[in-house]
mmCIF file of C-alpha atoms in Angstrom:
data_model
loop_
_atom_site.group_PDB
_atom_site.id
_atom_site.type_symbol
_atom_site.label_atom_id
_atom_site.label_comp_id
_atom_site.label_asym_id
_atom_site.label_seq_id
_atom_site.Cartn_x
_atom_site.Cartn_y
_atom_site.Cartn_z
ATOM 1 C CA MET I 1 37.658 -68.651 73.338
ATOM 2 C CA SER I 2 41.174 -68.962 74.559
ATOM 3 C CA GLY I 3 43.933 -68.904 72.008
ATOM 4 C CA ILE I 4 42.041 -67.451 69.051
ATOM 5 C CA ASN I 5 41.009 -63.974 68.126
ATOM 6 C CA LYS I 6 37.422 -64.303 66.934
ATOM 7 C CA TYR I 7 37.844 -61.167 64.830
ATOM 8 C CA LYS I 8 40.616 -62.761 62.749
ATOM 9 C CA PRO I 9 40.070 -65.722 60.411
ATOM 10 C CA HIS I 10 39.714 -68.953 62.373
ATOM 11 C CA LEU I 11 38.091 -72.364 62.239
ATOM 12 C CA LEU I 12 35.578 -73.501 64.833
ATOM 13 C CA VAL I 13 35.239 -77.288 64.916
ATOM 14 C CA VAL I 14 32.161 -79.066 66.270
ATOM 15 C CA PRO I 15 32.916 -82.795 66.591
ATOM 16 C CA GLU I 16 30.034 -85.236 66.886
ATOM 17 C CA ASP I 17 31.874 -87.487 69.320
ATOM 18 C CA ASP I 18 35.140 -87.965 71.166
ATOM 19 C CA ALA I 19 36.718 -89.960 68.326
ATOM 20 C CA ASN I 20 36.252 -87.011 65.957
ATOM 21 C CA ARG I 21 37.564 -84.636 68.632
ATOM 22 C CA GLN I 22 40.723 -86.733 68.961
ATOM 23 C CA ILE I 23 41.221 -86.718 65.179
ATOM 24 C CA VAL I 24 41.009 -82.903 65.137
ATOM 25 C CA ASN I 25 43.404 -82.660 68.066
ATOM 26 C CA GLY I 26 45.885 -84.844 66.166
ATOM 27 C CA PHE I 27 45.453 -82.562 63.141
ATOM 28 C CA LYS I 28 46.283 -79.539 65.315
ATOM 29 C CA LEU I 29 49.474 -81.216 66.587
ATOM 30 C CA HIS I 30 51.070 -81.338 63.139
ATOM 31 C CA PRO I 31 53.917 -78.775 63.002
ATOM 32 C CA GLY I 32 52.614 -77.370 59.709
ATOM 33 C CA ILE I 33 49.266 -76.414 61.239
ATOM 34 C CA ASN I 34 48.548 -73.098 62.943
ATOM 35 C CA ALA I 35 46.768 -74.641 65.938
ATOM 36 C CA ARG I 36 46.033 -71.185 67.357
ATOM 37 C CA ALA I 37 43.587 -70.593 64.497
ATOM 38 C CA ILE I 38 41.526 -73.686 65.382
ATOM 39 C CA LYS I 39 39.071 -73.902 68.258
ATOM 40 C CA VAL I 40 37.656 -77.353 69.012
ATOM 41 C CA GLU I 41 34.368 -77.491 70.866
ATOM 42 C CA LYS I 42 33.379 -80.343 73.179
ATOM 43 C CA ALA I 43 31.871 -83.401 71.521
ATOM 44 C CA SER I 44 28.253 -82.573 70.750
ATOM 45 C CA GLY I 45 26.879 -86.030 71.474
ATOM 46 C CA GLY I 46 25.514 -87.021 68.074
ATOM 47 C CA TRP I 47 25.208 -85.773 64.526
ATOM 48 C CA ILE I 48 21.814 -84.129 65.127
ATOM 49 C CA LYS I 49 23.220 -82.151 68.055
ATOM 50 C CA ALA I 50 26.203 -81.198 65.894
ATOM 51 C CA LYS I 51 23.789 -80.021 63.187
ATOM 52 C CA ASN I 52 21.757 -78.037 65.711
ATOM 53 C CA SER I 53 24.912 -76.332 67.006
ATOM 54 C CA VAL I 54 25.103 -74.337 63.757
ATOM 55 C CA ASN I 55 22.657 -71.844 65.231
ATOM 56 C CA SER I 56 24.860 -71.135 68.261
ATOM 57 C CA CYS I 57 28.137 -70.675 66.371
ATOM 58 C CA GLN I 58 27.554 -66.959 65.664
ATOM 59 C CA LEU I 59 28.553 -67.185 62.008
ATOM 60 C CA GLU I 60 26.280 -64.263 61.174
ATOM 61 C CA ASN I 61 27.997 -62.046 63.781
ATOM 62 C CA LEU I 62 31.594 -63.179 63.261
ATOM 63 C CA SER I 63 32.523 -62.737 59.619
ATOM 64 C CA GLU I 64 35.994 -64.265 60.121
ATOM 65 C CA ARG I 65 34.655 -67.526 61.581
ATOM 66 C CA TYR I 66 34.532 -70.706 59.531
ATOM 67 C CA LEU I 67 32.776 -73.801 60.817
ATOM 68 C CA LEU I 68 33.751 -77.442 60.456
ATOM 69 C CA ILE I 69 31.218 -80.003 61.617
ATOM 70 C CA MET I 70 32.704 -83.480 61.990
ATOM 71 C CA VAL I 71 30.239 -86.353 61.977
ATOM 72 C CA ASP I 72 30.017 -90.079 61.423
ATOM 73 C CA PHE I 73 27.913 -90.454 58.299
ATOM 74 C CA ASP I 74 26.831 -93.979 59.333
ATOM 75 C CA GLY I 75 26.643 -94.871 55.635
ATOM 76 C CA LYS I 76 24.275 -91.954 54.904
ATOM 77 C CA LEU I 77 26.069 -89.302 52.869
ATOM 78 C CA GLU I 78 22.825 -87.308 52.649
ATOM 79 C CA ARG I 79 23.562 -86.191 56.229
ATOM 80 C CA LYS I 80 25.860 -83.552 54.788
ATOM 81 C CA ASP I 81 22.933 -81.969 52.934
ATOM 82 C CA GLU I 82 20.717 -82.253 56.018
ATOM 83 C CA ILE I 83 23.318 -80.405 58.070
ATOM 84 C CA LEU I 84 23.869 -77.728 55.429
ATOM 85 C CA GLN I 85 20.112 -77.113 55.207
ATOM 86 C CA ALA I 86 20.318 -75.837 58.797
ATOM 87 C CA VAL I 87 22.740 -73.122 57.662
ATOM 88 C CA ASP I 88 21.647 -69.708 56.404
ATOM 89 C CA PRO I 89 22.245 -69.769 52.613
ATOM 90 C CA LEU I 90 24.316 -66.580 52.937
ATOM 91 C CA LEU I 91 26.709 -68.383 55.304
ATOM 92 C CA VAL I 92 26.903 -71.856 53.772
ATOM 93 C CA ASP I 93 30.206 -71.108 51.995
ATOM 94 C CA ARG I 94 31.846 -70.849 55.426
ATOM 95 C CA VAL I 95 30.620 -74.256 56.613
ATOM 96 C CA TYR I 96 32.275 -77.612 55.985
ATOM 97 C CA VAL I 97 31.017 -81.091 56.877
ATOM 98 C CA LEU I 98 33.597 -83.871 57.085
ATOM 99 C CA GLY I 99 33.605 -87.327 58.619
ATOM 100 C CA THR I 100 33.941 -91.047 58.175
ATOM 101 C CA LEU I 101 31.550 -92.879 55.881
ATOM 102 C CA SER I 102 30.678 -95.253 58.713
ATOM 103 C CA GLU I 103 32.272 -95.046 62.161
ATOM 104 C CA PRO I 104 35.778 -93.797 63.057
ATOM 105 C CA GLU I 105 36.468 -97.096 64.830
ATOM 106 C CA GLN I 106 37.016 -98.876 61.501
ATOM 107 C CA LEU I 107 39.321 -96.089 60.389
ATOM 108 C CA ARG I 108 41.335 -96.567 63.583
ATOM 109 C CA LYS I 109 41.758 -100.268 62.788
ATOM 110 C CA ASP I 110 43.075 -99.411 59.326
ATOM 111 C CA LEU I 111 45.161 -96.274 59.969
ATOM 112 C CA GLY I 112 46.152 -96.146 63.647
ATOM 113 C CA ASP I 113 44.921 -94.256 66.685
ATOM 114 C CA TYR I 114 42.767 -91.171 66.206
ATOM 115 C CA GLU I 115 45.531 -88.693 66.958
ATOM 116 C CA THR I 116 47.773 -90.376 64.379
ATOM 117 C CA ILE I 117 44.949 -90.248 61.828
ATOM 118 C CA GLY I 118 44.598 -86.517 62.477
ATOM 119 C CA LYS I 119 48.328 -85.963 62.012
ATOM 120 C CA ARG I 120 48.286 -87.940 58.755
ATOM 121 C CA LEU I 121 45.309 -85.948 57.465
ATOM 122 C CA ALA I 122 47.156 -82.748 58.355
ATOM 123 C CA GLU I 123 50.318 -83.916 56.582
ATOM 124 C CA ALA I 124 48.337 -84.537 53.401
ATOM 125 C CA CYS I 125 46.757 -81.072 53.688
ATOM 126 C CA VAL I 126 50.029 -79.300 54.413
ATOM 127 C CA SER I 127 51.690 -80.965 51.422
ATOM 128 C CA ASN I 128 48.559 -80.355 49.293
ATOM 129 C CA ARG I 129 48.166 -84.086 48.652
ATOM 130 C CA LEU I 130 44.456 -84.662 49.148
ATOM 131 C CA ASP I 131 44.694 -87.228 46.358
ATOM 132 C CA SER I 132 46.658 -89.615 48.601
ATOM 133 C CA GLU I 133 46.212 -91.644 51.790
ATOM 134 C CA PRO I 134 44.610 -91.125 54.189
ATOM 135 C CA TRP I 135 42.139 -88.943 52.243
ATOM 136 C CA THR I 136 41.684 -91.629 49.583
ATOM 137 C CA HIS I 137 40.804 -94.290 52.165
ATOM 138 C CA MET I 138 37.379 -95.788 51.407
ATOM 139 C CA LEU I 139 35.944 -94.283 54.615
ATOM 140 C CA LEU I 140 37.271 -90.774 53.879
ATOM 141 C CA LYS I 141 37.368 -90.261 50.107
ATOM 142 C CA HIS I 142 33.897 -88.657 50.026
ATOM 143 C CA ASN I 143 35.469 -85.727 51.960
ATOM 144 C CA ILE I 144 38.069 -84.788 49.362
ATOM 145 C CA GLU I 145 36.016 -82.038 47.706
ATOM 146 C CA ASP I 146 35.091 -80.287 50.972
ATOM 147 C CA ALA I 147 38.588 -80.782 52.392
ATOM 148 C CA GLY I 148 39.989 -79.158 49.256
ATOM 149 C CA ARG I 149 37.551 -76.270 49.545
ATOM 150 C CA LEU I 150 38.497 -75.781 53.202
ATOM 151 C CA ARG I 151 42.200 -75.976 52.385
ATOM 152 C CA GLU I 152 41.873 -73.439 49.578
ATOM 153 C CA THR I 153 39.806 -70.992 51.631
ATOM 154 C CA LEU I 154 41.871 -71.179 54.824
ATOM 155 C CA ASP I 155 45.306 -71.864 53.339
ATOM 156 C CA ALA I 156 46.931 -68.709 54.716
ATOM 157 C CA VAL I 157 45.209 -69.156 58.092
ATOM 158 C CA LEU I 158 45.724 -72.834 58.925
ATOM 159 C CA PHE I 159 48.928 -73.843 57.151
ATOM 160 C CA ILE I 160 52.347 -72.524 58.160
#
């Protein structure tokens, strides 16, 4: 894992697809983000594969690792619970599931290219404004609670 020390607090991101990967990469580009504390895996190729990747993320062996799974909910918010059911109950507090309510393509039409969306999401996190755009967009607002939990837990790690 180049760039991060797996024995220090860090965030491992498993994106479902390339659109989600690009959003995370845009997030990392924001100057207020400690990009060295974020490792982005390759796109998993679907939400089920992203869910199944939980078992290979070594959360039980790496106590400083936090996991963000980014998926397209395809209108099914229960996917979050399905993904979290794959996580050991002792580790679930270190796992976050975020994504668009439908597909990221609609978000791109409304908010700009994926990298720009990621930068805007980062700006709202850095300024602690999860109650504003883009987080309040109809395709993202269901993420506000988990995004807030992630921000609170990893504040000193991710935000500079």
